[in-house]
Each structure stands twice: as C-alpha cells, then as structure tokens.
Tab-separated table of C-alpha atoms in Angstrom:
chain	number	residue	atom	x	y	z
A	1	MET	CA	-72.390	73.900	-31.013
A	2	ALA	CA	-68.946	74.355	-32.547
A	3	GLN	CA	-65.797	72.389	-33.167
A	4	GLN	CA	-64.218	70.366	-30.353
A	5	PRO	CA	-60.539	70.986	-29.572
A	6	MET	CA	-57.921	68.321	-30.276
A	7	THR	CA	-56.687	68.385	-26.670
A	8	ARG	CA	-58.084	69.367	-23.314
A	9	ARG	CA	-56.533	71.438	-20.609
A	10	THR	CA	-56.258	70.332	-16.995
A	11	LEU	CA	-58.863	71.253	-14.445
A	12	LEU	CA	-58.762	74.619	-12.784
A	13	THR	CA	-57.310	74.985	-9.326
A	14	ALA	CA	-59.201	74.404	-6.096
A	15	THR	CA	-59.338	78.155	-5.647
A	16	ALA	CA	-61.228	78.496	-8.915
A	17	ALA	CA	-63.574	75.698	-7.857
A	18	THR	CA	-64.347	77.534	-4.625
A	19	ALA	CA	-65.029	80.705	-6.585
A	20	ALA	CA	-67.376	78.761	-8.854
A	21	ALA	CA	-69.345	77.443	-5.896
A	22	THR	CA	-69.648	80.927	-4.428
A	23	ALA	CA	-70.755	82.397	-7.740
A	24	THR	CA	-73.276	79.601	-8.218
A	25	ALA	CA	-74.866	80.280	-4.861
A	26	ALA	CA	-75.085	83.999	-5.591
A	27	TRP	CA	-76.655	83.435	-9.009
A	28	ALA	CA	-79.175	80.974	-7.616
A	29	GLY	CA	-80.238	83.551	-5.056
A	30	ARG	CA	-80.729	86.241	-7.699
A	31	ALA	CA	-82.525	83.880	-10.087
A	32	ALA	CA	-85.004	82.866	-7.422
A	33	ALA	CA	-86.061	86.494	-7.097
A	34	ALA	CA	-87.508	86.627	-10.618
A	35	PRO	CA	-91.052	87.997	-11.036
A	36	LEU	CA	-94.117	85.805	-10.920
A	37	VAL	CA	-95.366	84.374	-14.208
A	38	SER	CA	-98.798	82.697	-14.251
A	39	GLY	CA	-98.631	82.306	-10.493
A	40	THR	CA	-95.225	80.588	-10.526
A	41	ARG	CA	-91.955	82.302	-9.727
A	42	LEU	CA	-89.679	81.487	-12.648
A	43	PRO	CA	-85.909	81.998	-12.519
A	44	GLU	CA	-84.217	84.631	-14.645
A	45	ALA	CA	-81.439	82.125	-15.336
A	46	TYR	CA	-80.646	78.488	-14.613
A	47	VAL	CA	-77.252	77.753	-13.069
A	48	VAL	CA	-75.135	74.857	-14.322
A	49	PRO	CA	-72.749	73.990	-11.451
A	50	GLY	CA	-69.028	73.447	-11.807
A	51	ASP	CA	-66.115	75.453	-13.143
A	52	ARG	CA	-65.565	73.136	-16.152
A	53	ALA	CA	-69.135	72.357	-17.186
A	54	PHE	CA	-69.057	74.242	-20.489
A	55	PRO	CA	-72.701	73.394	-21.254
A	56	THR	CA	-73.573	73.088	-24.924
A	57	GLY	CA	-76.832	71.434	-25.917
A	58	HIS	CA	-79.995	71.334	-23.870
A	59	ALA	CA	-83.544	70.074	-24.219
A	60	LEU	CA	-86.867	70.937	-22.622
A	61	ASP	CA	-89.630	68.399	-22.027
A	62	PRO	CA	-92.751	70.610	-22.279
A	63	ARG	CA	-94.943	67.942	-20.706
A	64	THR	CA	-93.001	67.778	-17.454
A	65	GLY	CA	-91.087	71.080	-17.384
A	66	ARG	CA	-87.817	69.164	-17.074
A	67	ILE	CA	-84.667	70.767	-18.483
A	68	TYR	CA	-81.738	68.599	-19.610
A	69	VAL	CA	-78.262	70.048	-20.235
A	70	GLY	CA	-75.080	68.408	-21.514
A	71	SER	CA	-71.400	69.232	-21.003
A	72	ALA	CA	-68.829	69.618	-23.780
A	73	ASP	CA	-65.916	69.116	-21.414
A	74	SER	CA	-67.258	65.777	-20.204
A	75	GLY	CA	-70.189	63.457	-20.816
A	76	THR	CA	-72.078	64.755	-17.783
A	77	LEU	CA	-75.816	65.278	-18.189
A	78	TYR	CA	-77.638	67.682	-15.877
A	79	ARG	CA	-81.341	67.900	-15.109
A	80	GLY	CA	-83.531	70.585	-13.587
A	81	HIS	CA	-87.007	72.077	-13.782
A	82	LEU	CA	-88.430	75.308	-15.137
A	83	THR	CA	-89.379	76.378	-11.616
A	84	THR	CA	-85.991	75.830	-9.942
A	85	PRO	CA	-82.906	78.045	-10.500
A	86	GLU	CA	-80.252	75.330	-10.748
A	87	VAL	CA	-79.769	72.155	-12.749
A	88	ARG	CA	-77.902	69.316	-11.079
A	89	PRO	CA	-75.781	66.388	-12.277
A	90	TRP	CA	-78.140	63.620	-13.353
A	91	SER	CA	-75.949	61.177	-15.299
A	92	PRO	CA	-72.202	61.430	-14.634
A	93	ASP	CA	-69.324	61.629	-17.080
A	94	GLY	CA	-68.428	58.249	-18.582
A	95	THR	CA	-71.893	56.733	-18.213
A	96	ASP	CA	-72.584	54.515	-21.236
A	97	GLY	CA	-69.220	55.626	-22.620
A	98	ARG	CA	-70.164	59.330	-22.895
A	99	SER	CA	-67.150	61.640	-22.951
A	100	THR	CA	-68.723	64.767	-24.471
A	101	THR	CA	-72.136	65.989	-25.623
A	102	SER	CA	-73.567	68.253	-28.303
A	103	GLY	CA	-77.200	68.855	-29.295
A	104	MET	CA	-80.111	67.325	-27.387
A	105	ALA	CA	-83.832	66.837	-27.885
A	106	VAL	CA	-86.844	65.243	-26.218
A	107	ASP	CA	-89.135	63.316	-28.568
A	108	THR	CA	-92.915	62.938	-28.486
A	109	LYS	CA	-92.686	59.996	-26.091
A	110	GLY	CA	-90.412	61.779	-23.651
A	111	ARG	CA	-87.239	59.978	-24.705
A	112	LEU	CA	-84.021	61.976	-24.455
A	113	LEU	CA	-81.758	62.136	-27.516
A	114	VAL	CA	-78.131	63.130	-26.891
A	115	GLY	CA	-75.602	63.973	-29.601
A	116	GLY	CA	-71.996	62.939	-29.091
A	117	ALA	CA	-70.199	65.695	-31.048
A	118	ASP	CA	-66.965	64.437	-32.640
A	119	THR	CA	-67.396	60.943	-31.224
A	120	GLY	CA	-69.964	60.590	-34.021
A	121	THR	CA	-72.543	59.033	-31.724
A	122	LEU	CA	-76.172	59.551	-30.820
A	123	ARG	CA	-77.709	58.066	-27.687
A	124	VAL	CA	-81.366	57.514	-26.821
A	125	TYR	CA	-82.459	57.417	-23.182
A	126	ASP	CA	-85.563	56.603	-21.215
A	127	PRO	CA	-85.361	59.369	-18.582
A	128	ALA	CA	-87.848	57.685	-16.256
A	129	GLU	CA	-85.509	54.704	-15.873
A	130	ARG	CA	-82.253	56.529	-16.701
A	131	ALA	CA	-81.816	53.685	-19.173
A	132	LEU	CA	-79.870	53.705	-22.429
A	133	LEU	CA	-82.199	52.506	-25.178
A	134	ALA	CA	-79.817	52.832	-28.115
A	135	LEU	CA	-76.272	53.827	-29.037
A	136	LEU	CA	-75.979	54.746	-32.702
A	137	HIS	CA	-73.083	55.802	-34.910
A	138	GLY	CA	-72.847	58.269	-37.780
A	139	VAL	CA	-70.268	58.700	-40.536
A	140	ASP	CA	-66.617	58.232	-39.601
A	141	GLY	CA	-64.965	61.566	-38.907
A	142	GLY	CA	-68.305	63.249	-38.368
A	143	PHE	CA	-69.609	65.588	-35.706
A	144	ILE	CA	-73.219	64.817	-34.796
A	145	ASN	CA	-74.443	68.199	-33.662
A	146	GLU	CA	-78.004	69.493	-33.283
A	147	ILE	CA	-81.155	67.328	-33.165
A	148	THR	CA	-84.823	67.994	-33.851
A	149	THR	CA	-87.919	65.810	-33.574
A	150	ALA	CA	-91.051	65.616	-35.719
A	151	PRO	CA	-94.613	65.004	-34.443
A	152	ASP	CA	-94.527	61.440	-35.811
A	153	GLY	CA	-91.557	60.621	-33.567
A	154	THR	CA	-88.910	60.775	-36.304
A	155	ALA	CA	-85.788	62.714	-35.379
A	156	TYR	CA	-83.191	64.422	-37.563
A	157	ALA	CA	-79.604	65.416	-36.757
A	158	THR	CA	-76.972	67.514	-38.485
A	159	ASP	CA	-73.374	66.490	-39.021
A	160	SER	CA	-71.186	69.585	-39.000
A	161	PHE	CA	-68.030	67.928	-40.394
A	162	GLN	CA	-69.484	65.439	-42.867
A	163	PRO	CA	-72.050	66.414	-45.557
A	164	MET	CA	-74.915	64.438	-44.122
A	165	VAL	CA	-78.259	64.841	-42.373
A	166	TYR	CA	-79.308	61.808	-40.348
A	167	ARG	CA	-82.798	60.464	-39.756
A	168	LEU	CA	-83.524	58.526	-36.567
A	169	THR	CA	-86.463	56.103	-36.426
A	170	CYS	CA	-87.645	53.296	-34.184
A	171	THR	CA	-89.608	50.322	-35.499
A	172	GLY	CA	-90.546	47.412	-33.277
A	173	GLY	CA	-88.085	48.523	-30.650
A	174	GLN	CA	-85.228	48.646	-33.154
A	175	TRP	CA	-83.503	51.997	-33.599
A	176	LEU	CA	-82.013	53.061	-36.929
A	177	LEU	CA	-79.794	56.071	-37.616
A	178	GLU	CA	-80.104	56.476	-41.383
A	179	ARG	CA	-77.777	58.491	-43.610
A	180	TRP	CA	-80.834	60.240	-44.936
A	181	LEU	CA	-79.668	63.268	-46.949
A	182	ASP	CA	-76.374	63.416	-48.825
A	183	ILE	CA	-75.541	67.128	-48.827
A	184	THR	CA	-73.222	66.733	-51.831
A	185	ARG	CA	-76.332	66.047	-53.937
A	186	THR	CA	-78.052	69.264	-52.846
A	187	PRO	CA	-77.528	73.014	-53.461
A	188	ILE	CA	-76.220	73.482	-49.914
A	189	ASP	CA	-72.813	75.174	-49.952
A	190	TRP	CA	-70.325	73.034	-48.045
A	191	VAL	CA	-66.936	74.343	-46.947
A	192	ASN	CA	-64.505	71.497	-46.337
A	193	GLY	CA	-62.602	71.728	-43.091
A	194	ARG	CA	-65.054	74.204	-41.601
A	195	HIS	CA	-68.050	73.959	-39.328
A	196	ASN	CA	-71.090	73.636	-41.618
A	197	LEU	CA	-74.668	72.575	-40.834
A	198	ASN	CA	-75.510	73.242	-37.210
A	199	GLY	CA	-78.949	74.123	-35.815
A	200	ILE	CA	-81.996	72.278	-37.150
A	201	THR	CA	-85.715	72.449	-36.412
A	202	CYS	CA	-88.815	70.722	-37.762
A	203	VAL	CA	-91.719	72.831	-39.055
A	204	GLY	CA	-94.480	70.642	-40.433
A	205	ARG	CA	-93.247	68.782	-43.505
A	206	TYR	CA	-90.069	70.863	-43.599
A	207	LEU	CA	-86.769	71.070	-41.805
A	208	LEU	CA	-84.909	74.347	-41.399
A	209	THR	CA	-81.148	74.255	-40.897
A	210	VAL	CA	-78.388	76.869	-40.811
A	211	ASN	CA	-74.809	76.704	-42.063
A	212	SER	CA	-72.539	78.280	-39.449
A	213	THR	CA	-69.800	79.123	-41.954
A	214	THR	CA	-71.798	80.597	-44.844
A	215	GLY	CA	-74.645	82.071	-42.777
A	216	GLN	CA	-77.198	80.559	-45.164
A	217	LEU	CA	-80.572	79.197	-44.059
A	218	TRP	CA	-81.965	76.138	-45.836
A	219	ARG	CA	-85.418	74.552	-46.104
A	220	ILE	CA	-85.552	70.770	-46.591
A	221	ASN	CA	-88.718	68.867	-47.519
A	222	ARG	CA	-88.923	65.837	-45.220
A	223	ARG	CA	-91.005	63.903	-47.750
A	224	THR	CA	-88.963	64.480	-50.896
A	225	GLY	CA	-85.551	65.667	-49.690
A	226	HIS	CA	-85.847	68.761	-51.889
A	227	VAL	CA	-83.627	71.604	-50.635
A	228	LEU	CA	-84.242	75.333	-51.048
A	229	GLN	CA	-82.241	78.284	-49.767
A	230	VAL	CA	-84.476	80.570	-47.731
A	231	ASP	CA	-84.426	84.092	-49.173
A	232	LEU	CA	-83.556	86.418	-46.297
A	233	GLY	CA	-83.344	89.529	-48.439
A	234	GLY	CA	-79.574	89.644	-48.220
A	235	HIS	CA	-79.415	89.052	-44.454
A	236	GLN	CA	-76.870	86.472	-43.316
A	237	LEU	CA	-76.718	84.282	-40.202
A	238	PRO	CA	-72.980	83.686	-39.680
A	239	ASN	CA	-72.155	81.447	-36.724
A	240	GLY	CA	-75.796	80.327	-36.654
A	241	ASP	CA	-76.280	77.670	-33.996
A	242	GLY	CA	-79.463	76.462	-32.289
A	243	LEU	CA	-82.848	77.049	-33.955
A	244	ALA	CA	-86.408	77.233	-32.617
A	245	PHE	CA	-89.658	78.007	-34.416
A	246	ARG	CA	-93.077	79.193	-33.278
A	247	GLY	CA	-95.945	81.101	-34.877
A	248	GLY	CA	-94.174	82.125	-38.054
A	249	LEU	CA	-91.012	83.222	-36.238
A	250	LEU	CA	-87.645	81.533	-36.417
A	251	TYR	CA	-85.256	82.125	-33.507
A	252	VAL	CA	-81.603	81.717	-34.497
A	253	VAL	CA	-78.822	81.656	-31.920
A	254	GLN	CA	-75.695	83.410	-33.165
A	255	GLY	CA	-72.507	83.089	-31.161
A	256	ASN	CA	-69.188	84.347	-32.438
A	257	ILE	CA	-66.892	81.360	-32.616
A	258	ASN	CA	-65.074	82.874	-35.607
A	259	ASN	CA	-64.622	86.306	-33.983
A	260	ILE	CA	-66.354	88.188	-36.781
A	261	ALA	CA	-65.852	91.905	-36.286
A	262	GLY	CA	-69.002	93.703	-35.194
A	263	LEU	CA	-71.058	90.547	-34.625
A	264	ILE	CA	-72.711	90.720	-31.206
A	265	PRO	CA	-73.900	87.333	-29.899
A	266	GLN	CA	-77.698	87.329	-29.886
A	267	VAL	CA	-80.860	85.453	-30.738
A	268	THR	CA	-81.873	86.699	-34.183
A	269	VAL	CA	-85.599	86.654	-34.916
A	270	ILE	CA	-86.648	86.009	-38.513
A	271	THR	CA	-90.264	86.415	-39.670
A	272	LEU	CA	-90.903	83.690	-42.246
A	273	SER	CA	-93.435	83.410	-45.049
A	274	ALA	CA	-96.114	80.730	-44.734
A	275	ASP	CA	-94.194	78.373	-47.032
A	276	LEU	CA	-90.876	79.091	-45.248
A	277	SER	CA	-89.254	80.137	-48.522
A	278	ARG	CA	-88.643	83.769	-47.527
A	279	GLY	CA	-87.864	85.649	-44.354
A	280	ARG	CA	-86.946	89.048	-43.002
A	281	TYR	CA	-84.893	90.136	-40.023
A	282	THR	CA	-87.254	91.223	-37.244
A	283	ALA	CA	-85.274	91.622	-34.017
A	284	GLY	CA	-82.180	90.722	-32.059
A	285	LEU	CA	-82.692	89.486	-28.492
A	286	ARG	CA	-80.114	89.682	-25.708
A	287	PRO	CA	-80.370	89.405	-21.920
A	288	PRO	CA	-79.057	92.138	-19.606
A	289	GLY	CA	-75.285	91.908	-19.720
A	290	GLY	CA	-75.367	90.033	-23.021
A	291	PHE	CA	-74.620	86.420	-23.874
A	292	HIS	CA	-71.441	84.439	-23.270
A	293	HIS	CA	-71.150	82.493	-26.503
A	294	PRO	CA	-74.750	81.224	-26.715
A	295	SER	CA	-75.409	77.853	-28.342
A	296	SER	CA	-78.719	75.977	-28.095
A	297	ILE	CA	-82.253	77.338	-27.626
A	298	SER	CA	-85.687	76.135	-26.551
A	299	LEU	CA	-88.959	78.017	-26.140
A	300	ALA	CA	-90.781	77.841	-22.814
A	301	GLY	CA	-93.956	79.899	-22.693
A	302	HIS	CA	-93.097	83.553	-23.273
A	303	ARG	CA	-89.373	82.971	-22.783
A	304	ALA	CA	-86.461	81.566	-24.737
A	305	LEU	CA	-83.958	79.431	-22.827
A	306	VAL	CA	-80.464	79.900	-24.248
A	307	VAL	CA	-77.274	78.192	-23.075
A	308	ASN	CA	-74.323	80.444	-22.283
A	309	SER	CA	-71.817	77.813	-23.346
A	310	GLN	CA	-68.563	79.828	-23.356
A	311	TYR	CA	-67.566	77.228	-25.947
A	312	ASN	CA	-65.184	79.699	-27.564
A	313	ARG	CA	-63.138	79.605	-24.364
A	314	TRP	CA	-63.179	75.829	-24.186
A	315	ILE	CA	-61.945	75.179	-27.716
A	316	ALA	CA	-59.085	77.603	-27.039
A	317	GLY	CA	-58.139	75.691	-23.875
A	318	LEU	CA	-59.017	78.689	-21.694
A	319	PRO	CA	-60.936	78.810	-18.401
A	320	PRO	CA	-64.445	80.283	-18.439
A	321	GLU	CA	-64.680	84.035	-18.698
A	322	VAL	CA	-67.472	84.215	-16.136
A	323	LEU	CA	-68.924	81.861	-13.539
A	324	PRO	CA	-71.297	80.272	-13.011
A	325	PHE	CA	-72.361	78.768	-16.308
A	326	THR	CA	-76.016	79.511	-17.020
A	327	LEU	CA	-79.000	79.088	-19.249
A	328	ALA	CA	-80.412	82.557	-19.780
A	329	ALA	CA	-84.190	83.005	-19.822
A	330	VAL	CA	-84.880	85.754	-22.369
A	331	PRO	CA	-88.407	87.243	-22.587
A	332	LEU	CA	-89.994	87.061	-26.023
A	333	PRO	CA	-91.419	90.409	-27.181
A	334	HIS	CA	-95.228	90.426	-27.197
A	335	HIS	CA	-95.467	92.523	-30.359
A	336	HIS	CA	-94.087	89.815	-32.640
A	337	PRO	CA	-96.614	88.526	-35.183
A	338	GLY	CA	-98.323	85.198	-34.614
A	339	GLY	CA	-100.088	82.767	-36.883
A	340	ASN	CA	-98.485	80.160	-39.112
A	341	GLY	CA	-96.431	82.568	-41.149
A	342	GLN	CA	-96.583	85.841	-43.027
A	343	ASP	CA	-97.028	86.437	-46.739
A	344	LEU	CA	-93.841	88.451	-47.116
C-alpha cells in the first residue's frame, strides 16, 4: 500500500453510484462462470462493492476459505469466501475508531490483524465474535503498512514512513506491539520523505521485505535481527508492495504509484536460493486486461489473489478508473520450480 493523501475528495454522484452497482452485478455474473477447480466453481475475480471502496490490504484464512478486505477511503472491512464472487461489508467504517486500513493478515489462531496506515495503529480482531481484542500504536508519524505472521503466532509489520519494523506478540492475553528493528542500525537504504519498507513475508527464521522507493529486497533474521540485501543479479523491484512466498518462489506485487516509465503493473516472480540470499527474475504475471494498481497478495491453491486497489487514483483525489473494484484471481504457472529453494 502507498501513501495516504492529506485530504479526501467528496463522494461521487448518485449517477456514479448507480453505475457502480450495475458494474458490480455484471462482474459478479462473469466471475461466477469461472471453470471448475477441484470440483468447486471458483470466481475469476472477487467484487468489492461501492464506488469509493478503494480496497488496499486483504487477508485469506486458509482454514475457512474466508477472504477479508479493507478500504483505504474508510475503515470498512469486507468479508467473503473463495467460492463466492463478491465480498460484502462486514464491519462498517468507524467501528472501533477505524477510519482507514492498510495491510492485513490472519494469524495461526484465526485472529484478524488490521493495519491502520497513517493513523499508526494496528488492531487485532476475533472474527468469530467480531470483537476487538487489541488496539495498538506504533511510532508517531508512522504508517503501519503490511503485516505477516510466523508459525509461532508472532506477527511483524512494516512502517513505511518511520524506520522501524514492529513485532506483535501476545502473552497471557496481553498484546504488545514492540519496536523490534531500528532500520537506522541496519544496511537498509532509507529515503526520508518517501515510501520505504512495504510488503513483508515470513519464511522460516527469516523475514523478506521490499523497499518501494529503492526497489531493494531485504532478508532479516528473526532470531538475530541481522539484515542482508538479497542479490537479485541487478534486477530491481521498484514500487514493490505485497509479498507472498511458496516453494522457493517469491511473488512481488509491483504497482506504479510513482509513474515510472515502462513499468507495467504485475506480480513479479523471483526464484530464490535455499538460504534466501540470492534470487533471479522468473516471470511476470498479469490477468487479462492487466492490473489496476495492484497492492496486496495472497496465495490460494494454484491461484494468486491480488487487490486492484486503484490507490494511485485515490491519493490524487480522483474517482476510480474502472468499476467495480476487484480482487483478481491469477493462475500460477505449473512449470515453476517447487521445493524449498534453488541453489542459484
């Protein structure tokens, strides 16, 4: 996710709202006609209703198939299921003081973690009860962005405006958002006044995170805090956003918030070495018709779910370029290598 604007524009007209509803219905009809996968008809895209949703982060609960999506324009949370073509409002704007959202994650116990972007907050929910378990605060002036969870239940979050990585833990029912890694004490290049660390994912004892401004990929040891730049053989990941990892492959969402000439929004696939120290560009994935400023990503079976946020329009105070808002479901190529990594 990228920088939030200082002001917000007024809502679109009723005519635009009607157009959004019509477009949503049409998309839902097309999505429902997707081919069968493992006996279940899965949508080609998931519609996020509303003409001002501007979805940013999302999270998938692999145990239940539930999809959660958050809005940048408001604090609305949406929920759906892998088998249904539309997500619906689940927790309205303003609930528990939410006014915007950023990255999201579901932890090993099914709890929903919701970043609060430039409000510098992180909320923890029990989805079964729709109950707020914790409201936590980061560094003043920060932008809590993307979130990842580890198998032991620990979660980590990036701050795109302040040089910090947070660690979230729960002991005896008490939640703690720790200022875990001071970026100023690491080799990570930090550009003041720009959007820095963004996507983050946990791979065993390591974290991988991308700097949206420099395009650099970093490996962080969760046990020691040691930081290493991943050698991509000269390849860069400018505007890197959400990250996902599976079977030696890193999937990097690249939007184009900075309007870099020649950069086509895509999911970049990087084949990583077993120790995650080196990688090589493998493929670029795009759905038919392309992406509309993609942001977050999750992996669901043989597909990647990617939010078409249109965030570039929102920060400019512009209406969406296309309606409805969607999560694209992009097939993952079968020929990609598997295993725990390649000896590059």
